[in-house]
């Protein structure tokens, strides 16, 4: 078979290699310049193509999909501002270590910087947010060019899925014709493919059965001396802690087994993979720390002798500040060996895989450390104060969202107050809840799309807990519900603006607090129900919420449950609960 023209051939080879390198999902936004890529993707049975209209939402959807699935997702757009609209999600993917293969179509080189339509400088558009960048050469009927294209694709996927995973960017120029229209072969046209050329170059054109270059990479293992040093520190510790921050902390069972063997409680961020799951039966997993790690409480506590920290920096400021106050040995374990510790209190950086490290230490630790009664009691007091609280506030909504989520479920949590409320009030459960959020760069711009992307990767029920500004930011993302057949329960905490700003000193400076920070908008989100064909319910008390929430979890389709709340009152309740916990613990 002869390809009708060289752009078609080039795109087919690129996409063939993407599939062989393991990319099974592509999120594609419409445009002309990317036509060869879109058609080549659409033509394949082994790649699921998910079409999106808005590139910003598309990119966040791809991010959520890749995050939930743990496998790379390709992301395709046309030239110009379309590519720039991928940027926020690329930044988040970089910081949160999510594998994306971004393919931006471009004009041929000679049209750059010429005033040509829809042509911007796409060179290194995402700066150092990408693990790999290449400005591909234009399609050409050359054996070496096609082999280099295959190698480039394999290399990009390997970098996207490496340690740490992250986004990669290939800028892909195409000259017309972009469609699979027949073009005469050279010398009549430079865009054609000579009859028989493909059969003569099978390796370049058809590649191999698997990837053109298969990448095999090993993992970093600690040598015996390093393991012995850590094991001795664990053994001799009277008190120790495991802190699991947001993001991938590695094998939860292995970490729990280590914590149990060492006798170290786990302070588990809700997005760490350690807060929820059957392993909570095997080790003490605590989630109330944000409510009790106050200097007034911890002043008399003995410092832990050693702290093992996994994942990114914890969401909880109280926990970060506690870690900064203790004079413990603090071991940051990171498979990529990155310096992600902004309180500058770490004493050791251990570049290795958390799971295997934890398992190796289990075998070297004979007896668990002493109990830590102060911490145990603090967790219990926090739990009882919160359980007794009857004031309706946003934290109670977060608590119910977690407590009543089905097992299993995928729970996506927005930034700002939702993630903080889940952190403090959404205590551990043995249910298999996959709790995700965008904590890499903590934007509120693509929350809905990220959640729906995550939901598209699983048969789990999907629950999104979001705020009104985050919801407003990404209403375009709601289109994916109907277009891609995704069902969700969306819990929209509407406090008419940015409730988080009540937590900041700027609250006292009104004006301009209201007009410039809290920014009430008065929007009636029921309109999104008509626009996107959703079921929408507004509730203003917790009993009504419980009823709607349960009903939604049992129902097909998407229900938005808008909980009308007062940000300031909610914040005062948070302060009051914390004061009560601190008072009882002093
Ligand atoms: C893209 C982006 N713009 C601005 C911010 C700063 N910001 C952080 S939280 C917040 C308000 C969020 O409001 P909402 O989603 O309603 O949640 P709430 O604070 O009310 O819980 C803003 C504007 C951000 N994180 N990301
Ligand atoms: Mg709000």
Coordinates of C-alpha atoms and ligand atoms in Angstrom, one line a residue:
X1 CA 0.0 0.0 0.0
X2 CA 1.2 3.5 -0.8
X3 CA 0.4 6.3 1.5
X4 CA -1.3 9.1 -0.4
X5 CA 1.2 11.7 0.7
X6 CA 4.2 12.1 3.1
X7 CA 2.3 13.9 5.9
X8 CA -0.1 11.0 6.1
X9 CA 2.8 8.5 6.1
X10 CA 4.7 10.5 8.7
X11 CA 1.7 10.7 11.1
X12 CA 0.9 7.0 10.7
X13 CA 4.4 6.1 11.6
X14 CA 4.4 8.5 14.6
X15 CA 1.1 7.1 15.9
X16 CA 2.1 3.5 15.2
X17 CA 5.2 4.0 17.4
X18 CA 3.2 5.7 20.1
X19 CA 0.9 2.7 20.3
X20 CA 3.8 0.3 20.3
X21 CA 5.4 2.2 23.1
X22 CA 2.3 1.7 25.2
X23 CA 0.1 4.8 24.6
X24 CA -3.4 3.5 24.6
X25 CA -5.4 6.7 25.0
X26 CA -5.2 10.0 23.1
X27 CA -7.1 13.2 24.0
X28 CA -7.6 15.2 20.8
X29 CA -8.9 18.7 20.2
X30 CA -10.1 19.7 16.7
X31 CA -8.0 21.8 14.3
X32 CA -6.6 21.7 10.8
X33 CA -2.9 21.6 11.2
X34 CA -3.1 18.5 13.4
X35 CA -5.3 16.7 10.8
X36 CA -2.6 14.0 9.9
X37 CA -2.2 13.1 13.6
X38 CA -6.0 13.1 14.3
X39 CA -6.7 10.9 11.3
X40 CA -3.9 8.5 12.1
X41 CA -5.1 8.1 15.7
X42 CA -8.7 7.8 14.7
X43 CA -7.7 5.0 12.3
X44 CA -6.3 2.7 15.1
X45 CA -8.2 0.1 17.0
X46 CA -5.7 -0.1 19.8
X47 CA -5.9 3.6 20.7
X48 CA -9.0 5.1 22.4
X49 CA -9.4 8.6 21.0
X50 CA -11.3 11.0 23.3
X51 CA -12.4 14.2 21.5
X52 CA -12.6 17.5 23.4
X53 CA -13.5 20.9 22.2
X54 CA -11.6 23.1 24.6
X55 CA -7.9 22.6 24.8
X56 CA -7.5 23.7 28.4
X57 CA -10.2 21.3 29.5
X58 CA -8.8 18.6 27.2
X59 CA -5.3 18.8 28.8
X60 CA -6.7 18.6 32.3
X61 CA -8.9 15.7 31.3
X62 CA -5.8 13.9 29.9
X63 CA -4.0 14.7 33.2
X64 CA -6.7 13.2 35.3
X65 CA -6.9 10.2 33.0
X66 CA -3.2 9.5 33.2
X67 CA -3.1 10.2 36.9
X68 CA -5.8 7.7 37.7
X69 CA -4.7 5.1 35.2
X70 CA -0.9 5.5 35.9
X71 CA -0.3 5.1 32.2
X72 CA 0.7 7.8 29.6
X73 CA -1.9 9.7 27.6
X74 CA -1.2 11.5 24.3
X75 CA -2.6 15.0 23.9
X76 CA -3.0 16.5 20.5
X77 CA -3.9 20.0 19.2
X78 CA -3.5 22.3 16.3
X79 CA -1.0 25.2 16.1
X80 CA -1.3 28.6 17.9
X81 CA -3.1 29.5 21.1
X82 CA -4.5 26.0 21.2
X83 CA -1.1 24.7 22.2
X84 CA -0.8 27.5 24.8
X85 CA -4.1 26.4 26.4
X86 CA -2.4 23.1 27.3
X87 CA 0.1 24.9 29.4
X88 CA -1.6 24.9 32.9
X89 CA -2.2 21.1 32.7
X90 CA 1.4 20.6 31.5
X91 CA 2.7 22.5 34.5
X92 CA 0.5 20.5 36.9
X93 CA 1.6 17.2 35.2
X94 CA 5.2 18.2 35.7
X95 CA 4.8 19.0 39.3
X96 CA 2.5 16.1 40.1
X97 CA 4.6 13.6 38.0
X98 CA 1.9 12.6 35.5
X99 CA 2.9 11.1 32.2
X100 CA 1.6 13.1 29.2
X101 CA 2.8 13.0 25.6
X102 CA 1.9 16.4 24.2
X103 CA 1.9 16.7 20.4
X104 CA 1.4 20.2 19.1
X105 CA 1.0 20.5 15.3
X106 CA 2.9 23.4 13.7
X107 CA 3.4 25.1 10.4
X108 CA 6.4 24.4 8.3
X109 CA 9.6 26.1 9.5
X110 CA 9.7 28.8 6.8
X111 CA 6.3 30.1 8.0
X112 CA 7.5 30.8 11.5
X113 CA 8.1 34.5 12.3
X114 CA 6.6 35.4 8.9
X115 CA 3.2 36.7 10.0
X116 CA 1.5 33.5 8.8
X117 CA -1.9 32.8 10.3
X118 CA -2.2 30.9 13.5
X119 CA 1.5 30.6 13.8
X120 CA 3.2 31.4 17.0
X121 CA 6.6 30.4 18.5
X122 CA 5.9 26.9 19.8
X123 CA 9.5 26.1 20.4
X124 CA 10.0 24.9 24.0
X125 CA 6.5 26.4 24.6
X126 CA 6.3 24.7 28.1
X127 CA 9.8 25.6 29.2
X128 CA 11.3 23.3 31.7
X129 CA 7.9 21.8 32.7
X130 CA 8.6 19.0 30.2
X131 CA 10.9 16.0 30.7
X132 CA 11.7 16.0 27.0
X133 CA 11.2 18.3 24.1
X134 CA 11.8 17.9 20.4
X135 CA 11.0 20.1 17.4
X136 CA 10.4 17.3 14.8
X137 CA 11.7 17.8 11.3
X138 CA 9.1 18.1 8.6
X139 CA 7.9 14.8 7.1
X140 CA 10.2 13.5 4.4
X141 CA 10.4 10.3 2.4
X142 CA 13.6 9.2 3.9
X143 CA 14.3 5.9 5.6
X144 CA 16.5 7.5 8.3
X145 CA 13.9 10.3 9.0
X146 CA 11.2 7.8 9.8
X147 CA 13.5 5.6 11.9
X148 CA 14.5 8.7 13.8
X149 CA 10.8 9.5 14.3
X150 CA 10.2 6.1 15.8
X151 CA 13.2 6.5 18.1
X152 CA 12.1 9.9 19.1
X153 CA 8.6 8.7 20.0
X154 CA 10.0 5.8 22.1
X155 CA 12.4 8.1 23.8
X156 CA 9.6 10.6 24.6
X157 CA 7.3 7.9 26.1
X158 CA 10.3 6.5 28.1
X159 CA 10.9 10.0 29.5
X160 CA 7.2 10.6 30.2
X161 CA 7.0 7.3 32.2
X162 CA 10.5 7.5 33.7
X163 CA 11.5 8.4 37.2
X164 CA 9.9 10.8 37.9
X165 CA 7.1 10.6 35.3
X166 CA 5.9 13.8 33.6
X167 CA 5.0 15.5 30.4
X168 CA 7.0 15.5 27.2
X169 CA 6.4 17.8 24.2
X170 CA 6.8 17.0 20.5
X171 CA 6.2 19.9 18.2
X172 CA 5.2 18.4 14.9
X173 CA 5.3 20.6 11.7
X174 CA 3.2 19.6 8.7
X175 CA 3.0 21.1 5.2
X176 CA -0.2 20.8 3.1
X177 CA -1.8 18.7 2.1
X178 CA -2.9 17.7 5.6
X179 CA -5.6 15.3 4.5
X180 CA -5.0 11.9 2.9
X181 CA -5.4 13.3 -0.6
X182 CA -3.4 11.7 -3.3
X183 CA -0.3 13.6 -4.4
X184 CA 1.9 12.8 -7.3
X185 CA 5.2 11.2 -6.4
X186 CA 8.5 13.2 -6.7
X187 CA 9.7 14.7 -8.8
X188 CA 6.2 15.9 -9.7
X189 CA 5.5 16.9 -6.1
X190 CA 7.8 16.8 -3.1
X191 CA 4.8 15.8 -1.0
X192 CA 4.1 12.5 -2.6
X193 CA 5.3 9.0 -1.8
X194 CA 6.9 7.1 -4.7
X195 CA 5.1 3.8 -5.6
X196 CA 6.8 0.9 -3.9
X197 CA 8.9 3.0 -1.5
X198 CA 7.1 1.7 1.6
X199 CA 7.6 -1.9 0.6
X200 CA 11.3 -1.2 0.1
X201 CA 11.6 0.3 3.6
X202 CA 9.7 -2.1 5.9
X203 CA 11.6 -1.3 9.1
X204 CA 11.1 2.5 8.9
X205 CA 7.5 2.2 7.6
X206 CA 6.1 -0.7 9.6
X207 CA 8.6 -0.7 12.5
X208 CA 9.0 -3.8 14.6
X209 CA 6.4 -6.0 16.3
X210 CA 6.9 -4.1 19.6
X211 CA 8.6 -0.7 20.2
X212 CA 11.4 0.2 17.8
X213 CA 13.6 0.6 20.8
X214 CA 12.5 -1.1 23.9
X215 CA 13.6 0.7 27.1
X216 CA 14.4 -1.3 30.2
X217 CA 15.4 0.6 33.3
X218 CA 16.4 -0.6 36.7
X219 CA 15.4 0.8 40.0
X220 CA 17.7 2.4 42.5
X221 CA 18.4 0.0 45.4
X222 CA 20.2 1.0 48.5
X223 CA 23.4 -0.9 49.3
X224 CA 23.7 -2.8 52.5
X225 CA 25.5 -0.1 54.4
X226 CA 22.8 2.5 53.7
X227 CA 20.1 0.1 54.6
X228 CA 21.9 -0.9 57.8
X229 CA 22.2 2.7 58.8
X230 CA 18.5 3.4 58.4
X231 CA 17.6 0.1 60.1
X232 CA 19.7 1.0 63.1
X233 CA 18.1 4.4 63.3
X234 CA 14.7 2.8 63.2
X235 CA 15.6 0.2 65.8
X236 CA 17.1 2.7 68.2
X237 CA 14.2 5.2 67.9
X238 CA 12.0 5.4 70.9
X239 CA 9.5 7.3 68.8
X240 CA 9.2 7.5 65.0
X241 CA 6.8 8.8 62.4
X242 CA 5.9 8.1 58.8
X243 CA 4.6 11.1 57.0
X244 CA 2.9 10.4 53.6
X245 CA 2.4 13.5 51.6
X246 CA 0.3 14.0 48.5
X247 CA 1.1 12.1 45.3
X248 CA 2.4 8.7 44.7
X249 CA 4.0 7.4 47.9
X250 CA 4.5 3.9 46.6
X251 CA 3.1 0.6 47.7
X252 CA 0.7 1.3 50.6
X253 CA 0.8 -2.2 51.9
X254 CA 4.6 -2.2 52.1
X255 CA 4.7 1.2 53.8
X256 CA 2.0 0.0 56.3
X257 CA 3.9 -3.1 57.0
X258 CA 7.1 -1.1 57.7
X259 CA 5.2 1.3 60.0
X260 CA 3.7 -1.6 61.9
X261 CA 7.0 -3.3 62.3
X262 CA 8.7 -0.1 63.4
X263 CA 5.8 1.0 65.6
X264 CA 5.6 4.3 63.8
X265 CA 2.2 6.0 63.3
X266 CA 1.5 7.1 59.7
X267 CA 0.3 10.7 59.3
X268 CA -1.4 10.2 55.9
X269 CA -2.3 13.1 53.6
X270 CA -5.7 12.3 52.0
X271 CA -4.0 12.4 48.5
X272 CA -1.1 10.1 49.5
X273 CA -2.6 6.8 48.8
X274 CA -2.2 5.8 52.4
X275 CA -5.2 7.5 54.1
X276 CA -7.7 5.0 52.6
X277 CA -7.5 1.3 51.9
X278 CA -7.5 -2.1 53.7
X279 CA -3.9 -1.4 55.0
X280 CA -5.4 0.9 57.6
X281 CA -6.2 -2.3 59.6
X282 CA -2.5 -3.2 59.7
X283 CA -0.9 0.1 60.9
X284 CA -2.1 3.2 62.8
X285 CA -3.0 5.6 60.1
X286 CA -3.9 9.1 61.4
X287 CA -5.7 11.8 59.6
X288 CA -6.6 14.4 62.2
X289 CA -3.2 16.0 62.6
X290 CA -4.2 19.2 61.0
X291 CA -6.6 19.7 63.9
X292 CA -4.2 19.1 66.8
X293 CA -0.5 19.6 65.8
X294 CA -0.6 23.0 67.4
X295 CA 2.4 24.4 69.3
X296 CA 0.3 24.6 72.5
X297 CA -0.4 20.8 72.2
X298 CA 3.0 19.6 71.0
X299 CA 5.1 21.7 73.3
X300 CA 5.5 19.0 75.9
X301 CA 5.7 16.1 73.5
X302 CA 9.1 14.4 73.1
X303 CA 10.3 14.8 69.5
X304 CA 10.3 11.7 67.4
X305 CA 13.8 10.4 66.9
X306 CA 13.2 9.8 63.2
X307 CA 10.7 10.8 60.6
X308 CA 10.3 9.0 57.3
X309 CA 8.7 11.3 54.7
X310 CA 7.2 10.0 51.5
X311 CA 5.4 11.8 48.7
X312 CA 5.3 15.6 48.2
X313 CA 5.1 18.2 50.9
X314 CA 2.0 17.7 53.1
X315 CA -1.1 19.8 52.4
X316 CA -1.5 20.5 56.1
X317 CA 0.3 23.6 57.2
X318 CA 0.0 22.5 60.8
X319 CA 1.9 19.3 59.9
X320 CA 4.6 21.1 57.9
X321 CA 5.1 23.5 60.8
X322 CA 5.3 20.6 63.3
X323 CA 7.9 18.9 61.2
X324 CA 9.9 22.2 61.1
X325 CA 9.7 22.5 64.9
X326 CA 10.9 19.0 65.7
X327 CA 14.6 18.4 65.9
X328 CA 14.4 14.9 64.5
X329 CA 16.3 13.1 61.9
X330 CA 14.0 13.6 58.9
X331 CA 14.5 11.2 56.0
X332 CA 12.9 12.2 52.7
X333 CA 12.5 9.2 50.5
X334 CA 11.9 9.9 46.8
X335 CA 12.4 7.6 43.9
X336 CA 13.5 10.5 41.7
X337 CA 15.9 11.9 44.4
X338 CA 14.3 15.3 44.0
X339 CA 14.6 18.0 46.6
X340 CA 10.9 18.6 47.4
X341 CA 11.0 19.8 50.9
X342 CA 10.3 23.5 51.3
X343 CA 10.6 23.8 55.1
X344 CA 14.3 22.9 54.8
X345 CA 14.2 20.6 57.8
X346 CA 15.1 17.3 56.0
X347 CA 18.3 15.8 57.3
X348 CA 18.6 13.0 54.7
X349 CA 17.5 12.5 51.1
X350 CA 17.2 8.9 50.2
X351 CA 16.8 8.4 46.5
X352 CA 15.1 5.0 46.2
X353 CA 11.7 3.4 45.7
X354 CA 9.6 3.7 48.8
X355 CA 8.0 0.2 48.6
X356 CA 11.1 -1.9 48.3
X357 CA 12.9 0.3 50.9
X358 CA 10.0 -0.3 53.3
X359 CA 10.1 -4.0 52.7
X360 CA 13.8 -4.2 53.2
X361 CA 13.6 -2.4 56.5
X362 CA 10.8 -4.7 57.7
X363 CA 13.2 -7.6 57.6
X364 CA 15.7 -5.7 59.6
X365 CA 13.6 -4.4 62.4
X366 CA 13.0 -6.7 65.3
X367 CA 10.9 -4.9 67.8
X368 CA 8.5 -2.0 67.3
X369 CA 9.1 1.4 69.0
X370 CA 7.3 2.4 72.1
X371 CA 3.7 3.5 71.8
X372 CA 3.2 7.3 71.3
X373 CA 0.3 7.9 73.8
X374 CA 0.2 11.7 73.3
X375 CA -0.3 11.3 69.5
X376 CA -2.8 8.5 69.9
X377 CA -4.8 10.5 72.4
X378 CA -4.7 13.6 70.2
X379 CA -6.1 11.7 67.3
X380 CA -8.9 10.3 69.5
X381 CA -9.8 13.7 70.9
X382 CA -9.8 15.3 67.5
X383 CA -12.1 12.5 66.2
X384 CA -14.5 12.8 69.1
X385 CA -14.7 16.6 69.0
X386 CA -15.4 16.5 65.3
X387 CA -17.9 13.7 65.6
X388 CA -19.8 15.6 68.3
X389 CA -19.9 18.8 66.3
X390 CA -23.3 19.6 65.1
X391 CA -22.8 23.0 63.5
X392 CA -23.4 22.7 59.7
X393 CA -20.2 23.8 58.0
X394 CA -18.1 22.9 55.0
X395 CA -15.9 20.5 56.9
X396 CA -19.0 18.5 57.8
X397 CA -19.8 18.2 54.1
X398 CA -16.2 17.0 53.3
X399 CA -16.5 14.5 56.2
X400 CA -19.7 13.1 54.9
X401 CA -18.4 12.9 51.3
X402 CA -15.6 10.7 52.5
X403 CA -17.5 8.7 55.0
X404 CA -20.3 7.7 52.7
X405 CA -18.3 7.3 49.5
X406 CA -18.8 3.8 48.1
X407 CA -16.1 1.2 48.3
X408 CA -14.4 1.4 45.9
X409 CA -14.7 4.9 44.7
X410 CA -12.5 7.6 43.0
X411 CA -12.7 10.8 44.8
X412 CA -11.4 14.0 43.2
X413 CA -10.9 16.9 45.6
X414 CA -10.5 20.5 44.5
X415 CA -7.9 22.9 45.9
X416 CA -8.6 25.6 48.4
X417 CA -10.9 24.5 51.2
X418 CA -12.2 21.1 49.9
X419 CA -8.8 19.5 50.1
X420 CA -8.1 21.1 53.5
X421 CA -11.4 20.0 54.8
X422 CA -10.9 16.4 53.6
X423 CA -7.5 16.5 55.2
X424 CA -8.8 17.5 58.6
X425 CA -12.2 16.0 58.6
X426 CA -12.1 13.1 56.1
X427 CA -10.5 10.6 58.4
X428 CA -9.0 7.2 57.4
X429 CA -11.2 4.4 56.1
X430 CA -10.5 0.9 55.1
X431 CA -12.5 1.4 51.9
X432 CA -10.5 1.5 48.6
X433 CA -10.9 5.2 48.0
X434 CA -8.6 6.6 45.4
X435 CA -8.4 10.2 46.4
X436 CA -6.9 12.5 43.9
X437 CA -6.3 16.2 43.5
X438 CA -4.2 18.7 41.6
X439 CA -1.6 19.5 44.3
X440 CA 1.3 19.8 41.9
X441 CA 0.8 23.5 41.3
X442 CA -2.5 23.7 43.2
X443 CA -4.5 25.5 40.5
X444 CA -8.3 25.8 40.6
X445 CA -8.5 26.0 36.8
X446 CA -9.0 22.4 35.6
X447 CA -10.5 20.6 38.5
X448 CA -13.7 19.4 36.8
X449 CA -11.9 18.1 33.7
X450 CA -9.2 16.4 35.8
X451 CA -11.9 14.7 37.8
X452 CA -13.7 13.5 34.7
X453 CA -10.5 12.3 33.2
X454 CA -9.8 10.3 36.3
X455 CA -13.4 8.9 36.2
X456 CA -13.0 7.9 32.6
X457 CA -10.1 5.6 33.6
X458 CA -12.1 3.4 36.0
X459 CA -15.4 1.7 36.6
X460 CA -15.3 3.0 40.2
X461 CA -18.1 5.5 41.0
X462 CA -16.7 9.0 40.7
X463 CA -17.2 11.7 43.3
X464 CA -15.9 15.3 42.8
X465 CA -15.8 17.7 45.8
X466 CA -15.3 21.2 44.5
X467 CA -15.8 24.9 45.3
X468 CA -17.8 27.4 43.4
X469 CA -14.9 29.3 41.9
X470 CA -13.2 26.1 40.8
X471 CA -16.5 24.9 39.3
X472 CA -16.9 28.3 37.5
X473 CA -13.3 28.0 36.1
X474 CA -14.0 24.8 34.3
X475 CA -17.7 24.6 33.4
X476 CA -16.5 23.9 29.8
X477 CA -15.1 20.6 31.2
X478 CA -18.7 19.5 32.0
X479 CA -19.2 18.8 28.3
X480 CA -17.2 15.6 28.6
X481 CA -19.9 14.1 30.8
X482 CA -22.3 13.7 28.0
X483 CA -19.9 13.5 25.1
X484 CA -17.8 10.8 26.6
X485 CA -20.5 9.1 28.7
X486 CA -19.0 9.7 32.2
X487 CA -21.2 9.6 35.3
X488 CA -20.3 11.5 38.4
X489 CA -21.5 12.8 41.7
X490 CA -20.4 16.4 41.9
X491 CA -20.6 18.0 45.3
X492 CA -20.3 21.7 44.8
X493 CA -19.8 23.7 48.0
X494 CA -21.0 27.1 47.0
X495 CA -20.0 29.8 49.4
X496 CA -20.2 32.5 46.7
X497 CA -16.5 33.2 46.2
X498 CA -13.2 32.1 47.5
X499 CA -13.8 31.0 51.1
X500 CA -10.1 30.3 51.6
X501 CA -9.4 34.0 51.8
X502 CA -11.1 34.1 55.2
X503 CA -8.2 32.1 56.5
X504 CA -5.7 34.8 55.6
X505 CA -4.9 38.1 57.3
X506 CA -6.3 39.9 54.2
X507 CA -9.7 39.1 55.7
X508 CA -9.3 42.2 57.9
X509 CA -8.7 44.5 55.0
X510 CA -12.2 45.2 53.7
X511 CA -12.5 46.9 51.3
X512 CA -10.9 45.5 49.2
X513 CA -11.3 42.0 50.8
X514 CA -14.8 41.4 49.4
X515 CA -14.3 42.9 45.9
X516 CA -10.7 41.7 45.2
X517 CA -10.2 38.5 47.2
X518 CA -13.4 36.8 48.2
X519 CA -15.0 37.9 44.9
X520 CA -18.7 37.0 45.4
X521 CA -20.2 36.4 41.9
X522 CA -23.8 35.6 42.6
X523 CA -23.9 33.0 39.8
X524 CA -26.8 30.6 39.6
X525 CA -25.2 27.3 38.7
X526 CA -28.5 25.6 38.0
X527 CA -28.0 27.0 34.5
X528 CA -25.2 24.4 34.0
X529 CA -27.8 21.7 34.5
X530 CA -29.7 22.9 31.4
X531 CA -26.6 23.5 29.4
X532 CA -25.0 20.2 30.1
X533 CA -28.1 18.1 30.7
X534 CA -27.3 17.3 34.4
X535 CA -29.5 16.7 37.4
X536 CA -29.0 19.6 39.8
X537 CA -30.1 19.8 43.4
X538 CA -29.5 22.7 45.8
X539 CA -29.4 21.9 49.5
X540 CA -28.7 24.0 52.6
X541 CA -28.6 21.5 55.4
X542 CA -26.7 18.3 56.1
X543 CA -29.7 16.0 56.3
X544 CA -30.8 17.0 52.9
X545 CA -27.2 16.7 51.7
X546 CA -27.0 13.1 53.1
X547 CA -30.1 12.1 51.3
X548 CA -29.1 13.6 47.9
X549 CA -25.6 12.2 48.2
X550 CA -26.8 8.7 48.9
X551 CA -29.3 8.9 46.1
X552 CA -26.8 10.1 43.6
X553 CA -24.3 7.4 44.5
X554 CA -27.0 4.8 43.6
X555 CA -28.2 6.6 40.5
X556 CA -26.9 6.5 36.9
X557 CA -26.1 9.8 35.2
X558 CA -24.5 12.9 36.8
X559 CA -25.9 14.8 39.7
X560 CA -24.6 18.1 40.9
X561 CA -25.4 18.6 44.6
X562 CA -24.9 22.3 45.4
X563 CA -24.4 22.9 49.1
X564 CA -25.1 26.5 49.9
X565 CA -22.7 27.6 52.6
X566 CA -21.4 30.6 54.4
X567 CA -17.6 30.7 54.1
X568 CA -17.0 32.9 57.1
X569 CA -19.3 30.9 59.4
X570 CA -17.6 27.7 58.3
X571 CA -14.3 29.2 59.0
X572 CA -15.3 30.2 62.5
X573 CA -16.5 26.6 63.1
X574 CA -13.1 25.3 62.0
X575 CA -11.4 27.6 64.4
X576 CA -13.8 26.7 67.2
X577 CA -13.3 22.9 66.7
X578 CA -9.6 23.4 66.7
X579 CA -9.7 25.5 69.9
X580 CA -11.8 22.8 71.5
X581 CA -9.3 20.0 70.5
X582 CA -6.4 22.1 71.7
X583 CA -8.1 22.9 75.0
X584 CA -8.8 19.3 75.8
X585 CA -5.3 18.3 74.9
X586 CA -3.4 21.0 76.8
Ligands
LIG1 C1 -5.9 29.1 38.4 C2 -5.8 29.7 39.8 N1 -6.2 31.0 40.0 C3 -6.2 31.5 41.3 C4 -5.8 30.7 42.3 C5 -5.8 31.3 43.7 N2 -6.9 30.7 44.5 C6 -6.7 29.8 45.4 S1 -8.1 29.3 46.1 C7 -9.0 30.4 45.3 C8 -10.5 30.5 45.6 C9 -11.2 29.2 45.4 O1 -12.5 29.3 45.5 P1 -13.5 28.1 45.5 O2 -13.2 27.2 44.5 O3 -14.9 28.7 45.6 O4 -13.1 27.3 46.9 P2 -13.3 27.9 48.4 O5 -12.1 28.7 48.7 O6 -14.5 28.8 48.5 O7 -13.4 26.7 49.2 C10 -8.2 31.1 44.5 C11 -8.8 32.2 43.6 C12 -5.4 29.4 42.1 N3 -5.0 28.5 43.0 N4 -5.5 28.9 40.8
LIG2 MG1 -16.0 29.1 47.2

